[in-house]
């Protein structure tokens, strides 16, 4: 049964709980729409909360999407919202972690990513095909790629915050970054300074707005896209509008369509903006 730990992650997972979440459900229940909701499996991986959120409906899962939350989030952040729920309805398992909360891509968060991928694949028998990140999660996920975590087929970054020395506009950003790194982040942990080592076998999708006043496009998404393009990587852009929290960043159709290309190997649109 997929809800119990496998020997493959023995010593990595310290506590595993399968719990009933009131109003959210674990196990097979019926949503107001009549569809069968998916199971939620909760774990603690070396002190960090983690969870697997299984697809709704009765079909077999297509693969695993790892979700990297933004500043102030945790393993449950956005998983029950309509944006990530669209992935569940499309047949994806969502794996998520606390990632040491406001870690900003420090060493501990990279180890969290490694444990999460290993645990999710061992528990489900499925392959991680997609990483999805939001804001600060861009730094966490790109550092994980650059520090040896097994890369997925695809990476989907919404308003990626990856220039750690230029986060003064983000509320609390400078303080949280200093706490995460005990001072200034080292050069090797500042993703924008290490774009030339990102794996080009991964296909990238960026969703960002040039009107974002917290995570500036020209200091974050722009360099990421330019660097990958210059190195022959496959990267596409969906242009959002408005400020950092504008709903246009959370395009359910684009996320599901891109995820399907990660499963099938089809080519994503070069620029949907």
CSV table of N, CA and C in Angstrom, one decimal, residues 111-238:
chain,number,residue,atom,x,y,z
A,111,UNK,N,18.9,19.9,1.0
A,111,UNK,CA,18.7,18.5,1.5
A,111,UNK,C,17.3,18.2,1.7
A,112,UNK,N,16.4,19.1,2.1
A,112,UNK,CA,15.0,18.9,2.1
A,112,UNK,C,14.5,18.4,0.8
A,113,UNK,N,14.9,19.1,-0.3
A,113,UNK,CA,14.4,18.7,-1.7
A,113,UNK,C,14.9,17.3,-2.0
A,114,UNK,N,16.1,17.0,-1.7
A,114,UNK,CA,16.6,15.7,-2.0
A,114,UNK,C,15.8,14.6,-1.3
A,115,UNK,N,15.5,14.8,0.0
A,115,UNK,CA,14.8,13.8,0.8
A,115,UNK,C,13.3,13.7,0.2
A,116,UNK,N,12.8,14.9,-0.1
A,116,UNK,CA,11.4,14.8,-0.6
A,116,UNK,C,11.2,14.0,-1.9
A,117,UNK,N,12.2,14.3,-2.8
A,117,UNK,CA,12.1,13.6,-4.1
A,117,UNK,C,12.3,12.1,-3.9
A,118,UNK,N,13.2,11.7,-3.1
A,118,UNK,CA,13.5,10.2,-2.8
A,118,UNK,C,12.3,9.6,-2.1
A,119,UNK,N,11.7,10.3,-1.1
A,119,UNK,CA,10.5,9.8,-0.4
A,119,UNK,C,9.3,9.6,-1.3
A,120,UNK,N,9.1,10.7,-2.1
A,120,UNK,CA,7.9,10.7,-2.9
A,120,UNK,C,7.9,9.6,-4.0
A,121,UNK,N,9.1,9.4,-4.6
A,121,UNK,CA,9.2,8.3,-5.6
A,121,UNK,C,9.1,6.9,-5.0
A,122,UNK,N,9.7,6.8,-3.8
A,122,UNK,CA,9.7,5.5,-3.2
A,122,UNK,C,8.3,5.1,-2.7
A,123,UNK,N,7.6,6.1,-2.2
A,123,UNK,CA,6.2,5.9,-1.7
A,123,UNK,C,5.2,5.6,-2.8
A,124,UNK,N,5.4,6.2,-3.9
A,124,UNK,CA,4.3,6.1,-5.0
A,124,UNK,C,4.7,5.1,-6.1
A,125,UNK,N,6.0,4.9,-6.3
A,125,UNK,CA,6.4,4.1,-7.4
A,125,UNK,C,6.4,4.9,-8.7
A,126,UNK,N,6.2,6.2,-8.6
A,126,UNK,CA,6.1,7.1,-9.7
A,126,UNK,C,7.4,8.0,-9.9
A,127,UNK,N,7.6,8.7,-11.0
A,127,UNK,CA,8.7,9.5,-11.2
A,127,UNK,C,8.4,11.0,-11.1
A,128,UNK,N,9.3,11.7,-10.4
A,128,UNK,CA,9.1,13.2,-10.4
A,128,UNK,C,9.4,13.7,-11.8
A,129,UNK,N,8.4,14.3,-12.4
A,129,UNK,CA,8.6,14.9,-13.8
A,129,UNK,C,8.6,16.4,-13.8
A,130,UNK,N,8.1,17.0,-12.8
A,130,UNK,CA,7.9,18.5,-12.8
A,130,UNK,C,8.2,19.1,-11.4
A,131,UNK,N,8.9,20.2,-11.4
A,131,UNK,CA,9.0,21.1,-10.3
A,131,UNK,C,8.2,22.3,-10.5
A,132,UNK,N,7.5,22.8,-9.5
A,132,UNK,CA,6.7,24.0,-9.6
A,132,UNK,C,7.1,24.9,-8.5
A,133,UNK,N,7.5,26.1,-8.7
A,133,UNK,CA,7.9,27.0,-7.7
A,133,UNK,C,7.2,28.4,-7.7
A,134,UNK,N,7.1,29.0,-6.5
A,134,UNK,CA,6.5,30.3,-6.4
A,134,UNK,C,7.4,31.2,-5.7
A,135,UNK,N,7.8,32.4,-6.3
A,135,UNK,CA,8.5,33.4,-5.6
A,135,UNK,C,9.8,32.9,-5.0
A,136,UNK,N,9.9,32.9,-3.7
A,136,UNK,CA,11.1,32.4,-3.0
A,136,UNK,C,11.4,31.0,-3.4
A,137,UNK,N,10.4,30.2,-3.7
A,137,UNK,CA,10.6,28.8,-4.1
A,137,UNK,C,11.5,28.7,-5.4
A,138,UNK,N,11.5,29.8,-6.1
A,138,UNK,CA,12.4,29.8,-7.3
A,138,UNK,C,13.9,29.6,-6.9
A,139,UNK,N,14.3,30.4,-5.8
A,139,UNK,CA,15.6,30.2,-5.3
A,139,UNK,C,15.9,28.9,-4.7
A,140,UNK,N,14.9,28.4,-3.9
A,140,UNK,CA,15.1,27.0,-3.3
A,140,UNK,C,15.2,26.0,-4.4
A,141,UNK,N,14.4,26.0,-5.4
A,141,UNK,CA,14.4,25.0,-6.5
A,141,UNK,C,15.7,25.1,-7.4
A,142,UNK,N,16.0,26.3,-7.8
A,142,UNK,CA,17.2,26.4,-8.6
A,142,UNK,C,18.5,26.0,-7.9
A,143,UNK,N,18.6,26.4,-6.6
A,143,UNK,CA,19.8,25.9,-5.9
A,143,UNK,C,19.8,24.4,-5.7
A,144,UNK,N,18.6,23.8,-5.6
A,144,UNK,CA,18.6,22.3,-5.5
A,144,UNK,C,19.1,21.7,-6.8
A,145,UNK,N,18.7,22.3,-8.0
A,145,UNK,CA,19.2,21.9,-9.3
A,145,UNK,C,20.7,22.0,-9.4
A,146,UNK,N,21.2,23.1,-8.9
A,146,UNK,CA,22.7,23.4,-9.0
A,146,UNK,C,23.5,22.6,-8.0
A,147,UNK,N,22.8,22.0,-7.0
A,147,UNK,CA,23.6,21.3,-5.9
A,147,UNK,C,23.2,19.8,-5.9
A,148,UNK,N,22.9,19.3,-7.1
A,148,UNK,CA,22.9,17.8,-7.3
A,148,UNK,C,21.6,17.1,-7.0
A,149,UNK,N,20.5,17.7,-6.7
A,149,UNK,CA,19.3,17.0,-6.6
A,149,UNK,C,18.9,16.5,-8.0
A,150,UNK,N,18.4,15.3,-8.1
A,150,UNK,CA,18.0,14.7,-9.4
A,150,UNK,C,17.1,15.7,-10.1
A,151,UNK,N,17.5,16.1,-11.3
A,151,UNK,CA,16.6,17.1,-12.0
A,151,UNK,C,15.4,16.5,-12.6
A,152,UNK,N,14.3,17.2,-12.7
A,152,UNK,CA,13.1,16.7,-13.3
A,152,UNK,C,13.1,17.0,-14.8
A,153,UNK,N,12.1,16.6,-15.5
A,153,UNK,CA,12.1,16.9,-16.9
A,153,UNK,C,11.8,18.4,-17.1
A,154,UNK,N,11.0,18.9,-16.2
A,154,UNK,CA,10.5,20.3,-16.4
A,154,UNK,C,10.5,21.1,-15.1
A,155,UNK,N,10.7,22.4,-15.2
A,155,UNK,CA,10.7,23.4,-14.1
A,155,UNK,C,9.7,24.5,-14.5
A,156,UNK,N,8.8,24.8,-13.6
A,156,UNK,CA,7.8,25.9,-13.8
A,156,UNK,C,7.9,26.9,-12.7
A,157,UNK,N,8.4,28.1,-13.0
A,157,UNK,CA,8.6,29.1,-12.0
A,157,UNK,C,7.7,30.3,-12.1
A,158,UNK,N,6.9,30.5,-11.1
A,158,UNK,CA,6.0,31.7,-11.1
A,158,UNK,C,6.7,32.8,-10.3
A,159,UNK,N,6.9,34.0,-10.9
A,159,UNK,CA,7.6,35.1,-10.4
A,159,UNK,C,8.8,34.7,-9.6
A,160,UNK,N,9.7,34.0,-10.2
A,160,UNK,CA,10.9,33.5,-9.4
A,160,UNK,C,11.7,34.6,-8.8
A,161,UNK,N,12.0,34.5,-7.5
A,161,UNK,CA,12.8,35.4,-6.8
A,161,UNK,C,14.2,34.8,-6.6
A,162,UNK,N,15.1,35.1,-7.5
A,162,UNK,CA,16.4,34.4,-7.5
A,162,UNK,C,17.6,35.3,-7.4
A,163,UNK,N,17.4,36.6,-7.2
A,163,UNK,CA,18.5,37.5,-7.0
A,163,UNK,C,18.6,37.9,-5.6
A,164,UNK,N,19.3,37.2,-4.8
A,164,UNK,CA,19.1,37.3,-3.3
A,164,UNK,C,19.7,38.6,-2.8
A,165,UNK,N,20.6,39.3,-3.5
A,165,UNK,CA,21.1,40.5,-3.0
A,165,UNK,C,20.3,41.7,-3.5
A,166,UNK,N,19.2,41.5,-4.2
A,166,UNK,CA,18.3,42.5,-4.6
A,166,UNK,C,16.9,42.3,-4.2
A,167,UNK,N,16.7,41.9,-3.0
A,167,UNK,CA,15.4,41.6,-2.5
A,167,UNK,C,14.9,42.6,-1.4
A,168,UNK,N,15.4,43.8,-1.5
A,168,UNK,CA,15.0,44.9,-0.6
A,168,UNK,C,13.5,45.2,-0.7
A,169,UNK,N,12.9,45.1,-1.8
A,169,UNK,CA,11.5,45.4,-2.0
A,169,UNK,C,10.5,44.4,-1.4
A,170,UNK,N,11.0,43.2,-1.2
A,170,UNK,CA,10.2,42.1,-0.7
A,170,UNK,C,10.0,42.3,0.8
A,171,UNK,N,8.7,42.4,1.3
A,171,UNK,CA,8.6,42.7,2.7
A,171,UNK,C,9.3,41.6,3.6
A,172,UNK,N,10.2,42.1,4.4
A,172,UNK,CA,11.0,41.2,5.2
A,172,UNK,C,12.0,40.4,4.5
A,173,UNK,N,12.2,40.6,3.2
A,173,UNK,CA,13.1,39.8,2.4
A,173,UNK,C,14.5,39.9,2.9
A,174,UNK,N,15.1,41.0,3.1
A,174,UNK,CA,16.4,41.2,3.6
A,174,UNK,C,16.7,40.5,4.9
A,175,UNK,N,15.7,40.7,5.8
A,175,UNK,CA,15.9,40.1,7.2
A,175,UNK,C,15.8,38.5,7.1
A,176,UNK,N,14.9,38.0,6.3
A,176,UNK,CA,14.8,36.5,6.2
A,176,UNK,C,16.0,35.9,5.5
A,177,UNK,N,16.5,36.6,4.5
A,177,UNK,CA,17.7,36.1,3.8
A,177,UNK,C,18.9,36.0,4.7
A,178,UNK,N,19.1,37.1,5.5
A,178,UNK,CA,20.2,37.1,6.5
A,178,UNK,C,20.0,36.0,7.5
A,179,UNK,N,18.8,35.8,8.0
A,179,UNK,CA,18.6,34.7,8.9
A,179,UNK,C,18.9,33.3,8.3
A,180,UNK,N,18.5,33.2,7.1
A,180,UNK,CA,18.7,31.9,6.4
A,180,UNK,C,20.1,31.5,6.2
A,181,UNK,N,21.0,32.6,6.0
A,181,UNK,CA,22.4,32.3,5.7
A,181,UNK,C,23.3,32.8,6.8
A,182,UNK,N,22.8,33.3,7.9
A,182,UNK,CA,23.6,33.8,9.0
A,182,UNK,C,24.5,35.0,8.4
A,183,UNK,N,23.8,35.8,7.7
A,183,UNK,CA,24.5,37.0,7.0
A,183,UNK,C,24.2,37.0,5.5
A,184,UNK,N,25.2,37.6,4.8
A,184,UNK,CA,25.0,37.6,3.3
A,184,UNK,C,25.1,36.2,2.7
A,185,UNK,N,24.2,35.9,1.8
A,185,UNK,CA,24.3,34.6,1.1
A,185,UNK,C,25.6,34.5,0.4
A,186,UNK,N,26.2,33.3,0.5
A,186,UNK,CA,27.5,33.1,-0.3
A,186,UNK,C,27.2,33.1,-1.8
A,187,UNK,N,28.2,33.5,-2.6
A,187,UNK,CA,28.0,33.6,-4.0
A,187,UNK,C,27.4,32.4,-4.7
A,188,UNK,N,27.8,31.2,-4.2
A,188,UNK,CA,27.4,29.9,-4.8
A,188,UNK,C,25.9,29.6,-4.5
A,189,UNK,N,25.3,30.3,-3.5
A,189,UNK,CA,23.9,30.1,-3.1
A,189,UNK,C,23.0,31.2,-3.6
A,190,UNK,N,23.6,32.1,-4.4
A,190,UNK,CA,22.8,33.2,-5.0
A,190,UNK,C,22.4,32.8,-6.4
A,191,UNK,N,21.2,32.3,-6.7
A,191,UNK,CA,20.9,31.6,-8.0
A,191,UNK,C,21.2,32.5,-9.2
A,192,UNK,N,21.0,33.8,-9.1
A,192,UNK,CA,21.2,34.6,-10.3
A,192,UNK,C,22.7,34.7,-10.7
A,193,UNK,N,23.6,34.4,-9.8
A,193,UNK,CA,25.0,34.4,-10.1
A,193,UNK,C,25.5,33.0,-10.5
A,194,UNK,N,24.6,32.1,-10.6
A,194,UNK,CA,25.0,30.7,-11.0
A,194,UNK,C,24.1,30.2,-12.1
A,195,UNK,N,23.5,31.0,-12.9
A,195,UNK,CA,22.6,30.6,-14.0
A,195,UNK,C,23.3,29.7,-15.0
A,196,UNK,N,24.6,30.0,-15.2
A,196,UNK,CA,25.4,29.3,-16.2
A,196,UNK,C,25.6,27.8,-15.9
A,197,UNK,N,25.3,27.4,-14.7
A,197,UNK,CA,25.4,26.0,-14.3
A,197,UNK,C,24.1,25.2,-14.2
A,198,UNK,N,23.0,25.9,-14.5
A,198,UNK,CA,21.7,25.2,-14.4
A,198,UNK,C,21.7,24.1,-15.6
A,199,UNK,N,21.1,22.9,-15.3
A,199,UNK,CA,21.1,21.9,-16.3
A,199,UNK,C,20.2,22.3,-17.5
A,200,UNK,N,20.7,22.2,-18.7
A,200,UNK,CA,19.9,22.6,-19.9
A,200,UNK,C,19.0,21.4,-20.4
A,201,UNK,N,19.2,20.2,-19.8
A,201,UNK,CA,18.3,19.1,-20.2
A,201,UNK,C,16.9,19.3,-19.6
A,202,UNK,N,16.8,20.2,-18.6
A,202,UNK,CA,15.5,20.5,-18.1
A,202,UNK,C,14.8,21.6,-19.0
A,203,UNK,N,13.5,21.5,-19.2
A,203,UNK,CA,12.7,22.5,-19.9
A,203,UNK,C,12.1,23.4,-18.9
A,204,UNK,N,12.3,24.7,-19.1
A,204,UNK,CA,11.9,25.7,-18.2
A,204,UNK,C,10.7,26.6,-18.7
A,205,UNK,N,9.8,26.9,-17.8
A,205,UNK,CA,8.7,27.8,-18.1
A,205,UNK,C,8.7,28.9,-17.0
A,206,UNK,N,8.7,30.1,-17.4
A,206,UNK,CA,8.7,31.3,-16.4
A,206,UNK,C,7.3,32.0,-16.6
A,207,UNK,N,6.7,32.3,-15.5
A,207,UNK,CA,5.5,33.1,-15.4
A,207,UNK,C,5.8,34.4,-14.6
A,208,UNK,N,5.8,35.6,-15.2
A,208,UNK,CA,6.2,36.8,-14.5
A,208,UNK,C,5.7,38.0,-15.2
A,209,UNK,N,5.5,39.0,-14.4
A,209,UNK,CA,5.0,40.3,-14.8
A,209,UNK,C,6.1,41.4,-14.7
A,210,UNK,N,6.2,42.2,-15.7
A,210,UNK,CA,7.1,43.3,-15.7
A,210,UNK,C,6.6,44.5,-14.8
A,211,UNK,N,5.4,44.3,-14.2
A,211,UNK,CA,4.9,45.3,-13.3
A,211,UNK,C,5.1,44.9,-11.8
A,212,UNK,N,5.7,43.7,-11.6
A,212,UNK,CA,6.0,43.2,-10.3
A,212,UNK,C,6.9,44.2,-9.6
A,213,UNK,N,6.5,44.8,-8.5
A,213,UNK,CA,7.3,45.8,-7.8
A,213,UNK,C,8.1,45.2,-6.7
A,214,UNK,N,7.9,43.9,-6.4
A,214,UNK,CA,8.7,43.3,-5.3
A,214,UNK,C,9.9,42.5,-5.9
A,215,UNK,N,9.5,41.6,-6.9
A,215,UNK,CA,10.6,40.8,-7.5
A,215,UNK,C,10.7,41.3,-8.9
A,216,UNK,N,11.6,42.2,-9.2
A,216,UNK,CA,11.7,42.9,-10.4
A,216,UNK,C,12.1,41.9,-11.6
A,217,UNK,N,11.4,42.0,-12.7
A,217,UNK,CA,11.6,41.2,-13.8
A,217,UNK,C,13.0,41.3,-14.3
A,218,UNK,N,13.5,42.5,-14.5
A,218,UNK,CA,14.8,42.7,-15.1
A,218,UNK,C,16.0,42.2,-14.2
A,219,UNK,N,15.7,41.9,-12.9
A,219,UNK,CA,16.7,41.4,-12.0
A,219,UNK,C,16.6,39.9,-11.7
A,220,UNK,N,15.5,39.3,-12.1
A,220,UNK,CA,15.2,37.9,-11.8
A,220,UNK,C,14.8,37.1,-13.0
A,221,UNK,N,13.6,37.2,-13.4
A,221,UNK,CA,13.2,36.4,-14.6
A,221,UNK,C,14.0,36.7,-15.8
A,222,UNK,N,14.2,38.0,-16.1
A,222,UNK,CA,14.9,38.3,-17.3
A,222,UNK,C,16.3,37.7,-17.4
A,223,UNK,N,17.2,37.8,-16.4
A,223,UNK,CA,18.5,37.1,-16.5
A,223,UNK,C,18.3,35.6,-16.6
A,224,UNK,N,17.4,35.0,-16.0
A,224,UNK,CA,17.2,33.5,-16.1
A,224,UNK,C,16.9,33.1,-17.5
A,225,UNK,N,15.9,33.8,-18.1
A,225,UNK,CA,15.5,33.5,-19.5
A,225,UNK,C,16.7,33.7,-20.4
A,226,UNK,N,17.4,34.9,-20.3
A,226,UNK,CA,18.5,35.2,-21.2
A,226,UNK,C,19.6,34.2,-21.1
A,227,UNK,N,20.0,33.8,-19.9
A,227,UNK,CA,21.1,32.9,-19.7
A,227,UNK,C,20.8,31.5,-20.3
A,228,UNK,N,19.6,31.0,-20.0
A,228,UNK,CA,19.2,29.7,-20.6
A,228,UNK,C,19.1,29.7,-22.1
A,229,UNK,N,18.6,30.8,-22.6
A,229,UNK,CA,18.5,30.9,-24.1
A,229,UNK,C,19.9,30.9,-24.7
A,230,UNK,N,20.8,31.7,-24.1
A,230,UNK,CA,22.2,31.8,-24.7
A,230,UNK,C,22.9,30.5,-24.6
A,231,UNK,N,22.5,29.6,-23.7
A,231,UNK,CA,23.2,28.3,-23.5
A,231,UNK,C,22.5,27.2,-24.3
A,232,UNK,N,21.5,27.6,-25.0
A,232,UNK,CA,20.7,26.6,-25.8
A,232,UNK,C,19.7,25.8,-25.1
A,233,UNK,N,19.3,26.3,-23.9
A,233,UNK,CA,18.3,25.7,-23.1
A,233,UNK,C,16.9,26.0,-23.7
A,234,UNK,N,15.9,25.2,-23.3
A,234,UNK,CA,14.6,25.4,-23.8
A,234,UNK,C,13.8,26.1,-22.6
A,235,UNK,N,13.5,27.4,-22.9
A,235,UNK,CA,12.8,28.2,-21.9
A,235,UNK,C,11.7,29.0,-22.5
A,236,UNK,N,10.6,29.1,-21.9
A,236,UNK,CA,9.5,29.8,-22.4
A,236,UNK,C,8.9,30.7,-21.4
A,237,UNK,N,8.2,31.8,-21.8
A,237,UNK,CA,7.7,32.8,-20.9
A,237,UNK,C,6.2,33.0,-21.1
A,238,UNK,N,5.5,33.0,-20.0
A,238,UNK,CA,4.1,33.4,-20.0
A,238,UNK,C,4.0,34.7,-19.2
